[in-house]
CSV table of C-alpha atoms in Angstrom, one decimal:
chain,number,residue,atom,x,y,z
A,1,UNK,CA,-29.1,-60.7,36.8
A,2,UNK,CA,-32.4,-59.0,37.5
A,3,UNK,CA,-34.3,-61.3,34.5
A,4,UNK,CA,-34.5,-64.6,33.1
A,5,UNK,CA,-35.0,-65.9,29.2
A,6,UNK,CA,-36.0,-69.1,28.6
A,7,UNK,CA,-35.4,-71.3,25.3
A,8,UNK,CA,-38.1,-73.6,24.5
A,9,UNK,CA,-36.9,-77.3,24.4
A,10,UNK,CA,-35.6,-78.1,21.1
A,11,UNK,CA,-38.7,-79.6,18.7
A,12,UNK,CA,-36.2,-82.6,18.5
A,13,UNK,CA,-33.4,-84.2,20.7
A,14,UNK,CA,-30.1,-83.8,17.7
A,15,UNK,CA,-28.2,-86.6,19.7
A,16,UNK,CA,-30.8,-89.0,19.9
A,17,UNK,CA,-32.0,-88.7,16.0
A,18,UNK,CA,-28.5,-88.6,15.3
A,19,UNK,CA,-25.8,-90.2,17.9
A,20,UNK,CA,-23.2,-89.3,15.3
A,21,UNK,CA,-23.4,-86.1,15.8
A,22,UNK,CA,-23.4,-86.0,19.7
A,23,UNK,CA,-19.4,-85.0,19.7
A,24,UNK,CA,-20.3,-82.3,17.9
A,25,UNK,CA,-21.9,-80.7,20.4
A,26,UNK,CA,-20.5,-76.8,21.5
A,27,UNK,CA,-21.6,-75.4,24.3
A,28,UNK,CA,-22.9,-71.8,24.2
A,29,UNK,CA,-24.6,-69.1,25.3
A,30,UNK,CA,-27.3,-66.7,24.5
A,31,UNK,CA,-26.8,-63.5,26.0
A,32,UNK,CA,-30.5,-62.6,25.7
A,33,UNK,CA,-29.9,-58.4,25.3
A,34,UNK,CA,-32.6,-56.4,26.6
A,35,UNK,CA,-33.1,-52.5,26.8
A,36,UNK,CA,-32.4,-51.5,30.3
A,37,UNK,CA,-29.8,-48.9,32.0
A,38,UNK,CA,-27.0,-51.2,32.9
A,39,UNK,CA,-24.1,-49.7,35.1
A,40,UNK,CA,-20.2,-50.5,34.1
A,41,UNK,CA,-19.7,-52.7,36.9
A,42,UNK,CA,-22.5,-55.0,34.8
A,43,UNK,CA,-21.9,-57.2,31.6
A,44,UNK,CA,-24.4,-55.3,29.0
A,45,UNK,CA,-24.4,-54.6,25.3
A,46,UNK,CA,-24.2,-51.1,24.3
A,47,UNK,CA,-23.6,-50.5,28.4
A,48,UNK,CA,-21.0,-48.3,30.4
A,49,UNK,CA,-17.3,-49.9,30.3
A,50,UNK,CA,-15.5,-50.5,33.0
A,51,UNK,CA,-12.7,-48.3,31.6
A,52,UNK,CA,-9.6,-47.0,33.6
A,53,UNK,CA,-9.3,-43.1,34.1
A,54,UNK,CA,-5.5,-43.4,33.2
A,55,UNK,CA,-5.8,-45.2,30.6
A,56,UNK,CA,-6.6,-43.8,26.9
A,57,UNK,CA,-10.1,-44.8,25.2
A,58,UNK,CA,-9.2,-46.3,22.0
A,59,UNK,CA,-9.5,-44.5,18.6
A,60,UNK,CA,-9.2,-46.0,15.5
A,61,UNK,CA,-7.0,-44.7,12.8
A,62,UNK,CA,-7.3,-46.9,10.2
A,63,UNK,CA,-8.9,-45.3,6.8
A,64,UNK,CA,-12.5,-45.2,6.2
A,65,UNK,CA,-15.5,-45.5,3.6
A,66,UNK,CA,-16.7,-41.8,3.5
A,67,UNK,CA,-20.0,-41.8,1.8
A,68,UNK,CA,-22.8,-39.0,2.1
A,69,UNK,CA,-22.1,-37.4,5.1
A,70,UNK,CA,-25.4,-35.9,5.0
A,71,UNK,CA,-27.3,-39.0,5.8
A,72,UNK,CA,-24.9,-39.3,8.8
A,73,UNK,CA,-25.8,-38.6,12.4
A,74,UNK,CA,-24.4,-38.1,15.4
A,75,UNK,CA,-24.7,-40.8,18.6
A,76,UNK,CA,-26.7,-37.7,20.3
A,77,UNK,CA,-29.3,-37.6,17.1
A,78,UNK,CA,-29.3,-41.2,16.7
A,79,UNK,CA,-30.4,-41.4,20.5
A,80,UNK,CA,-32.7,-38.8,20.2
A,81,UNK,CA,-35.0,-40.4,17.5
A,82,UNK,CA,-35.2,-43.3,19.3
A,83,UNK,CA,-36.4,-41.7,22.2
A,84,UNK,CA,-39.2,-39.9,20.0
A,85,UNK,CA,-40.0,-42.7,17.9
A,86,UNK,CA,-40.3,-44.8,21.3
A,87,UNK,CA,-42.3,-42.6,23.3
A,88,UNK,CA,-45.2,-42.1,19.6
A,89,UNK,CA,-45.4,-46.0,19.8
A,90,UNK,CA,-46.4,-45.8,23.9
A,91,UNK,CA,-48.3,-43.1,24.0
A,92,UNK,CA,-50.3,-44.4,20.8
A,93,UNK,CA,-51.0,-41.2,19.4
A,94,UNK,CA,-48.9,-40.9,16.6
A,95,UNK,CA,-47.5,-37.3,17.5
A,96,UNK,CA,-44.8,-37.7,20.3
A,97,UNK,CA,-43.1,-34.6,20.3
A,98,UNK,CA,-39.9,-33.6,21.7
A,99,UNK,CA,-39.2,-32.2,24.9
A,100,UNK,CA,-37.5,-28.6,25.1
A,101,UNK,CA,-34.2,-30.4,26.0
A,102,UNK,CA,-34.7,-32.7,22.9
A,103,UNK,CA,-35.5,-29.5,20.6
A,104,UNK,CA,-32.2,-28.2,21.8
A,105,UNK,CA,-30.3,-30.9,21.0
A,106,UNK,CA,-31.9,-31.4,17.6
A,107,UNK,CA,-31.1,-27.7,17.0
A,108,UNK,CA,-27.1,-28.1,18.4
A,109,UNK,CA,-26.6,-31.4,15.9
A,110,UNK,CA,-28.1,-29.5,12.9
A,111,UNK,CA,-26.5,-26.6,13.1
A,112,UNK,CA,-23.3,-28.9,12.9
A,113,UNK,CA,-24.1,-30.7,10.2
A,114,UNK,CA,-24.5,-27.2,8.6
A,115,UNK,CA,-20.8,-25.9,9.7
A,116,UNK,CA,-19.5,-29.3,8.5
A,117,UNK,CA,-20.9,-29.2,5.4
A,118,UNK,CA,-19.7,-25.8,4.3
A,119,UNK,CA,-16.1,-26.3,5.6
A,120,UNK,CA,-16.0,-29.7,3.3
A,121,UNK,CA,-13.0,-31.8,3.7
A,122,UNK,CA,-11.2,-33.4,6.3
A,123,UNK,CA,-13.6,-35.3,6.9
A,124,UNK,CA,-14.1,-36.4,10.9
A,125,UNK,CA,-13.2,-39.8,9.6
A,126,UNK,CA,-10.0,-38.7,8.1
A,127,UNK,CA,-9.0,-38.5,11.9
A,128,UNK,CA,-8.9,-40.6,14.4
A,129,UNK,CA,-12.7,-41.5,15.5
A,130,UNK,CA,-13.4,-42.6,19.0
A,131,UNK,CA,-14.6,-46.2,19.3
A,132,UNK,CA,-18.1,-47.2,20.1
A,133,UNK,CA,-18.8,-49.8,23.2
A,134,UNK,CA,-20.1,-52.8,21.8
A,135,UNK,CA,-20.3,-55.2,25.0
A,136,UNK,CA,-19.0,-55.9,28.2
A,137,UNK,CA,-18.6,-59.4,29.5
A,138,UNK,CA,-17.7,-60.1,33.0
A,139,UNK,CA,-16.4,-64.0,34.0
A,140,UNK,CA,-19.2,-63.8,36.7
A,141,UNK,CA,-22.1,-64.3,34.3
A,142,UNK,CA,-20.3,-65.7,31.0
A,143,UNK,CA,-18.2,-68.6,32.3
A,144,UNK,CA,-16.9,-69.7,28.8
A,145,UNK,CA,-15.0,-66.8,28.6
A,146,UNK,CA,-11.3,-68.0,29.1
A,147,UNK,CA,-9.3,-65.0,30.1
A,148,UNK,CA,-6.1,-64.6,30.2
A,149,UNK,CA,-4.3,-64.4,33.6
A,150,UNK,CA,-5.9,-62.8,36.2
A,151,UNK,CA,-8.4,-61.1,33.7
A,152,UNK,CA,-11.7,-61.4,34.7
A,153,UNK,CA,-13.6,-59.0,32.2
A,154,UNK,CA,-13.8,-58.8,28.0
A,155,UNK,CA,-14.8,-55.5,26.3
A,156,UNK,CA,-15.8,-55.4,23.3
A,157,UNK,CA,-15.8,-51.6,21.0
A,158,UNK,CA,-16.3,-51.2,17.1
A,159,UNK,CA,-15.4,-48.0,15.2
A,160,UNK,CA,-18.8,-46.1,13.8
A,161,UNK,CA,-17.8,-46.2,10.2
A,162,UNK,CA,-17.2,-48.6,7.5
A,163,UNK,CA,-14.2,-49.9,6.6
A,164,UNK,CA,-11.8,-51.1,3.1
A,165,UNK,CA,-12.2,-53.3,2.1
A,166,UNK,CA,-15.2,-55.0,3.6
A,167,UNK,CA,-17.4,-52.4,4.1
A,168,UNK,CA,-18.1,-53.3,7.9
A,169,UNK,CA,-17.1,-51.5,11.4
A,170,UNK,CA,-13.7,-52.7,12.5
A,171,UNK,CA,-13.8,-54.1,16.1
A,172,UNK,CA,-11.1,-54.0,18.8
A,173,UNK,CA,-11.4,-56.4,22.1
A,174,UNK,CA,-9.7,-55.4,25.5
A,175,UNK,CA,-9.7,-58.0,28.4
A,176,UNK,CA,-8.6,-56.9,32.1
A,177,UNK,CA,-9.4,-57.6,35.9
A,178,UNK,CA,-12.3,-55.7,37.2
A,179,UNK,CA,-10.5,-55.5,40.3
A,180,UNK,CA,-7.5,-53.5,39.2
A,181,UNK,CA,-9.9,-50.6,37.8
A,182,UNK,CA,-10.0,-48.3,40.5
A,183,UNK,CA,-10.6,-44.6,39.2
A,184,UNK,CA,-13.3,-44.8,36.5
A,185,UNK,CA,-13.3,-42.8,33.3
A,186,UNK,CA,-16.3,-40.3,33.9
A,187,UNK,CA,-17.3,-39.1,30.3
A,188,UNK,CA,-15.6,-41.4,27.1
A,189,UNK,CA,-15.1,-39.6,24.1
A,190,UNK,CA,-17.9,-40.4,21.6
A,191,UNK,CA,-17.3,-40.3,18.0
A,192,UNK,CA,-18.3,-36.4,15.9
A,193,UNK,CA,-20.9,-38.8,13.7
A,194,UNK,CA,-21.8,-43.0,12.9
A,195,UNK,CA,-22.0,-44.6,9.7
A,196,UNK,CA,-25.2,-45.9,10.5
A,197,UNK,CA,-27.6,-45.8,13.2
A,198,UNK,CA,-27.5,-49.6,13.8
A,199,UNK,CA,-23.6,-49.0,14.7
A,200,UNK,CA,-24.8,-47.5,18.1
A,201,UNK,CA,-25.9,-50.1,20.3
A,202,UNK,CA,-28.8,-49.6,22.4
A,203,UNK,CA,-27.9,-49.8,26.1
A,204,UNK,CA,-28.9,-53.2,27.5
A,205,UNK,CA,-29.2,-55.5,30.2
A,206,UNK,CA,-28.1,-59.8,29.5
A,207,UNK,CA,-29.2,-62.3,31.2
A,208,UNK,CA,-27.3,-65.0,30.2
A,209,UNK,CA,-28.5,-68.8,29.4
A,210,UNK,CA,-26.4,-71.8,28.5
A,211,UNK,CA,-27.3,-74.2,25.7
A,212,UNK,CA,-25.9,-76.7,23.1
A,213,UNK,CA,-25.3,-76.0,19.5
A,214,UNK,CA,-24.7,-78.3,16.8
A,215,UNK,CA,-23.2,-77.4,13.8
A,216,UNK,CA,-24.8,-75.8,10.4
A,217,UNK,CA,-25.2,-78.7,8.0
A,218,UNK,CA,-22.2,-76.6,6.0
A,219,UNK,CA,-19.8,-78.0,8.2
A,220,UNK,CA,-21.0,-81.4,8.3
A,221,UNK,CA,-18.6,-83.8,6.1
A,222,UNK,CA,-20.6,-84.6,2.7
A,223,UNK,CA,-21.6,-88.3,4.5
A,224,UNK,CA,-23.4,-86.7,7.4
A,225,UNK,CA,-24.9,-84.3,5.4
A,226,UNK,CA,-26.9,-86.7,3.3
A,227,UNK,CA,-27.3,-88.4,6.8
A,228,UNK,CA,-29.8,-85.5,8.2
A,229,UNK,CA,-31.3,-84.8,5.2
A,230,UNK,CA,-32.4,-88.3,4.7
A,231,UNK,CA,-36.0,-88.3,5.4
A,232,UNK,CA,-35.9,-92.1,6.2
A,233,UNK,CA,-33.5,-91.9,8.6
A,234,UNK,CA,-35.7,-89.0,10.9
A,235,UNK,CA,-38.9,-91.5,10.2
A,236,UNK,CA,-36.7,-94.3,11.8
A,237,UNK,CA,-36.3,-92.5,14.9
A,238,UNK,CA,-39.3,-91.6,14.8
A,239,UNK,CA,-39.2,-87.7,15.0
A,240,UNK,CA,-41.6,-85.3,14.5
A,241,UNK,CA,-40.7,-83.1,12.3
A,242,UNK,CA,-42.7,-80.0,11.4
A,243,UNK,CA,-44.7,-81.6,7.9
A,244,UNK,CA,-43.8,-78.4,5.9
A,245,UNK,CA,-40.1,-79.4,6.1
A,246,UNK,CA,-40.7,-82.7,5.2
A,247,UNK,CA,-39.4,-82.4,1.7
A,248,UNK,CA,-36.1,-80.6,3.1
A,249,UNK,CA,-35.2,-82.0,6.6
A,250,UNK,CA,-32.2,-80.8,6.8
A,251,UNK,CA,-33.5,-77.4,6.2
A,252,UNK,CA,-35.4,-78.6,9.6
A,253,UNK,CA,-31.9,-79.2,11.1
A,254,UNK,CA,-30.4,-76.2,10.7
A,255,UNK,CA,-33.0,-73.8,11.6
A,256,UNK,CA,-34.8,-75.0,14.5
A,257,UNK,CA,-31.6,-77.4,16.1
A,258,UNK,CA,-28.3,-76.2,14.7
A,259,UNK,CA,-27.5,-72.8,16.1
A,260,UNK,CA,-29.2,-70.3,17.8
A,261,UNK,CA,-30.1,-66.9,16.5
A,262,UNK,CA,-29.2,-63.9,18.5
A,263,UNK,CA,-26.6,-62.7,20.4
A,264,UNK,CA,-24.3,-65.7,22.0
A,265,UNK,CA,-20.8,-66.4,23.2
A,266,UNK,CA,-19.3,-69.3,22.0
A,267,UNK,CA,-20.8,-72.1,20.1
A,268,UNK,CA,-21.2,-72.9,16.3
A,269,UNK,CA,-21.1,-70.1,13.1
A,270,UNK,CA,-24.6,-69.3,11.2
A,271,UNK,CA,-23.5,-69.8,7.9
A,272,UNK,CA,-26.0,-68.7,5.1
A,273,UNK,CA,-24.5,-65.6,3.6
A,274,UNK,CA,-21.4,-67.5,2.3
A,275,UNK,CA,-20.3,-71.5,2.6
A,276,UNK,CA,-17.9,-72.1,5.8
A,277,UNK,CA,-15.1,-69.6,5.4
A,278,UNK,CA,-12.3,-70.8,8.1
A,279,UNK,CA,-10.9,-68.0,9.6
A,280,UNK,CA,-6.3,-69.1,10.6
A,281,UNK,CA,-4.9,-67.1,13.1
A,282,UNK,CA,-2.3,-64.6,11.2
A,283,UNK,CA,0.5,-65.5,13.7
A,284,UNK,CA,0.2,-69.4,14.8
A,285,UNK,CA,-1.8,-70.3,11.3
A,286,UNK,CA,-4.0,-72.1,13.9
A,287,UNK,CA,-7.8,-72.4,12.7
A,288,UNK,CA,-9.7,-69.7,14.7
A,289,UNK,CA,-12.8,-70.1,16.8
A,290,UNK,CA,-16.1,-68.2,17.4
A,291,UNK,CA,-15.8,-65.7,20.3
A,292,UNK,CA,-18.9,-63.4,20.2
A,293,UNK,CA,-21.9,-63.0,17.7
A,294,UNK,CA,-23.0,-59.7,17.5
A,295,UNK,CA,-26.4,-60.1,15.8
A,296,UNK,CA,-29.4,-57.6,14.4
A,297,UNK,CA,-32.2,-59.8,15.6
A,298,UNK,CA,-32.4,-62.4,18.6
A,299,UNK,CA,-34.9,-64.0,16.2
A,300,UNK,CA,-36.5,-63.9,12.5
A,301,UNK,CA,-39.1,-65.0,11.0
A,302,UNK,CA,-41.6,-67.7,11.4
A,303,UNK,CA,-38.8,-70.3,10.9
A,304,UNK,CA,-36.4,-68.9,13.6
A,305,UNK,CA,-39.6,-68.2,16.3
A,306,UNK,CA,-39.2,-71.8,17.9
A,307,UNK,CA,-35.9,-70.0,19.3
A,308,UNK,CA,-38.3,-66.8,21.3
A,309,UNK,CA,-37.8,-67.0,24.8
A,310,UNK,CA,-40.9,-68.2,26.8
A,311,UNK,CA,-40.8,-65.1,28.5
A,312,UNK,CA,-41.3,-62.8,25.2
A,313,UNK,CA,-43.9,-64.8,23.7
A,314,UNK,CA,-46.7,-62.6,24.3
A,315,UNK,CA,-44.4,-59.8,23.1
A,316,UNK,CA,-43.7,-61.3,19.6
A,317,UNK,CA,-47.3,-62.0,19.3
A,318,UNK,CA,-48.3,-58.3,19.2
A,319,UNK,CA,-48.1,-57.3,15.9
A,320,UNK,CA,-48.3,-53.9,17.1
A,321,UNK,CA,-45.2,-54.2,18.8
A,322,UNK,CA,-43.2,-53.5,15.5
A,323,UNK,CA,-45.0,-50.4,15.2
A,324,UNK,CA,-42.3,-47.9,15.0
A,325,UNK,CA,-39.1,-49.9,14.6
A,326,UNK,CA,-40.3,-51.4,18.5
A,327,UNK,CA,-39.4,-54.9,17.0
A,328,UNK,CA,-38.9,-57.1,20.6
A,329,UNK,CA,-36.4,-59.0,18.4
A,330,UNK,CA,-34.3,-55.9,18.0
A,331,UNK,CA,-33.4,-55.1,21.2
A,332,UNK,CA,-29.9,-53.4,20.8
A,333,UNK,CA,-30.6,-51.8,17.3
A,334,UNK,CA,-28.0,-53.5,16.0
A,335,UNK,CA,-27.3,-53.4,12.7
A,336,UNK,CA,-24.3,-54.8,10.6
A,337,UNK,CA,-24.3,-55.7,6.4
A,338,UNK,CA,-27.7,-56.2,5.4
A,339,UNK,CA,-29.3,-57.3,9.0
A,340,UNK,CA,-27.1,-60.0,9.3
A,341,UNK,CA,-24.8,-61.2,12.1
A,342,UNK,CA,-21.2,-60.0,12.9
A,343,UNK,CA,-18.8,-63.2,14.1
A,344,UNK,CA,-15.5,-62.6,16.1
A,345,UNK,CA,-13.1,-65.0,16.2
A,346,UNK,CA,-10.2,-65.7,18.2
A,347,UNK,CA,-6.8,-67.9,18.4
A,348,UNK,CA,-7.8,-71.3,20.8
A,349,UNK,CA,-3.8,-71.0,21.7
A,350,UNK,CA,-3.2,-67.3,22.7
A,351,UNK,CA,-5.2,-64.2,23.6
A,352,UNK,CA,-2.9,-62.2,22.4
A,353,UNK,CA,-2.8,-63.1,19.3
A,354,UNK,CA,-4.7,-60.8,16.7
A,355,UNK,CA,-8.9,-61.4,16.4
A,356,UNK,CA,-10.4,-61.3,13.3
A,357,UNK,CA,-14.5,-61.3,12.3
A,358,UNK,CA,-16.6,-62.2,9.5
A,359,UNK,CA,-20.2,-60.9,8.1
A,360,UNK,CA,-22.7,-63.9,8.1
């Protein structure tokens, strides 16, 4: 890895305010995204995948929410605003036009958009739509990872449109040995248009950092809830705990020593959206564990800032580093429900048994 991040020390040590909750402890680990140009021999997000020549990019067939398809865009278009919105914000001058090769592309998507809209139905989503890379994960770098066999590599791709009856991108995992992948597919097949712009990862870097979670106070029995949100208990062990949270400790607990926000592997759920939903595998009934979060922002908030790397400090400082949809804490341009987080889960017994996710 070319790049470090850095998580602050916790404001509190969990295990020694709480010993109870010590075997509770999951390790984890941030992936810490960044925009960069990764190459597929590289774990990334949004990145090149290490995909066989011979060996058919996936597709997904299932049916889809159709929508207005003329606030759709294409990858190209999404790509392209970016770049112009990107390059306004650096130059500071509000005006950032597009190059000739920019203009062309602009040009070739609208008149598209044009021909699709007079032919009307089928719809591009009523066939199969070429699926999006969402992250690549090599054992190298995330050594939770577990493979099966002789696998060495997890790839992670989502299809670009919502789905029955959830309303959410339907994801598809593929693990294989990096070593077996000899002839690389040049040029993937990229879907005609995305339901959303935050479906298209922005192509990014990792640099991967291991820490321990504790679990959301949602999945604490009823008894050690009321354990960490008595106030007289944190006085006893004499924390500090921030004074505006000390009315609602436990409110404390889950957002600055729980879980991390961002992008991880492993480690706890962040529950908020909906009480702990258990997720059984559909084949072994077995309960299902957390895999990979795919999340809009790496942080939020002045609560969830005690979690911002040392190294972007300075970064989320600068108010005028959100000028422009530059947030620092939106690195991949990720997306999913209403900026939330996207869990996958998988069977602890077997990797071949069927994944499922869940909107948080």
């Amino acid at each position: 890895m070319v790049f470090v991040r850095t998580t602050p020390p916790r404001p509190v040590d969990v295990s020694a305010v709480f010993p109870e909750l010590a075997p509770w402890a999951r390790p984890a680990m941030r992936l810490h995204p960044r925009p960069g140009s990764p190459s597929a021999e590289e774990s990334s997000v949004g990145g090149p995948l290490l995909w066989p020549a011979a060996e058919p990019w996936p597709h997904c067939e299932a049916s889809h929410l159709h929508g207005d398809s003329r606030f759709r865009q294409s990858p190209d278009d999404v790509r392209l605003t970016r770049r112009v919105r990107a390059r306004r914000h650096s130059d500071h001058s509000g005006r950032g036009g597009m190059t000739p090769e920019e203009e062309a592309v602009k040009e070739r998507n609208a008149a598209r958009l044009a021909e699709r809209l007079d032919a009307g139905p089928p719809f591009p989503a009523d066939c199969p739509v070429p699926m999006v890379p969402v992250a690549q994960l090599y054992l190298r770098d995330i050594p939770l990872l577990r493979p099966p066999g002789r696998a060495d590599l997890l790839q992670v791709l989502w299809c670009p449109y919502d789905h029955h009856p959830d309303g959410k991108p339907a994801t598809a995992l593929f693990w294989r040995s990096a070593a077996e992948v000899v002839d690389l597919l040049a040029a993937p097949p990229e879907p005609y248009e995305v339901n959303s712009p935050g479906y298209v990862p922005e192509p990014c870097v990792l640099a991967p950092e291991a820490i321990t979670e504790y679990p959301n106070s949602l999945d604490l029995s009823p008894q050690m809830r009321l354990m960490v949100g008595g106030w007289s208990r944190w006085q006893a062990a004499g924390a500090d705990l921030d004074s505006s949270y000390a009315d609602y400790p436990q409110e404390f607990y889950d957002v600055h020593l729980a879980k991390a926000p961002g992008w991880k592997f492993g480690g706890w759920p962040p529950w908020g959206r909906t009480d702990p939903y258990r997720r059984y595998c559909t084949v072994c009934e077995v309960q299902m564990v957390p895999l990979l979060t795919i999340a809009s922002f790496e942080w939020s908030g002045r609560a969830g800032r005690s979690w911002t790397p040392h190294e972007d400090r300075a970064a989320a400082d600068d108010a005028g580093g959100h000028c422009c949809g530059q947030r620092p804490s939106q690195p991949t341009k990720v997306e999913v429900g209403s900026t939330d987080n996207m869990q996958i889960y998988v069977c602890p017994t077997s990797p071949d048994h069927p994944h499922t996710d869940l909107i948080q």
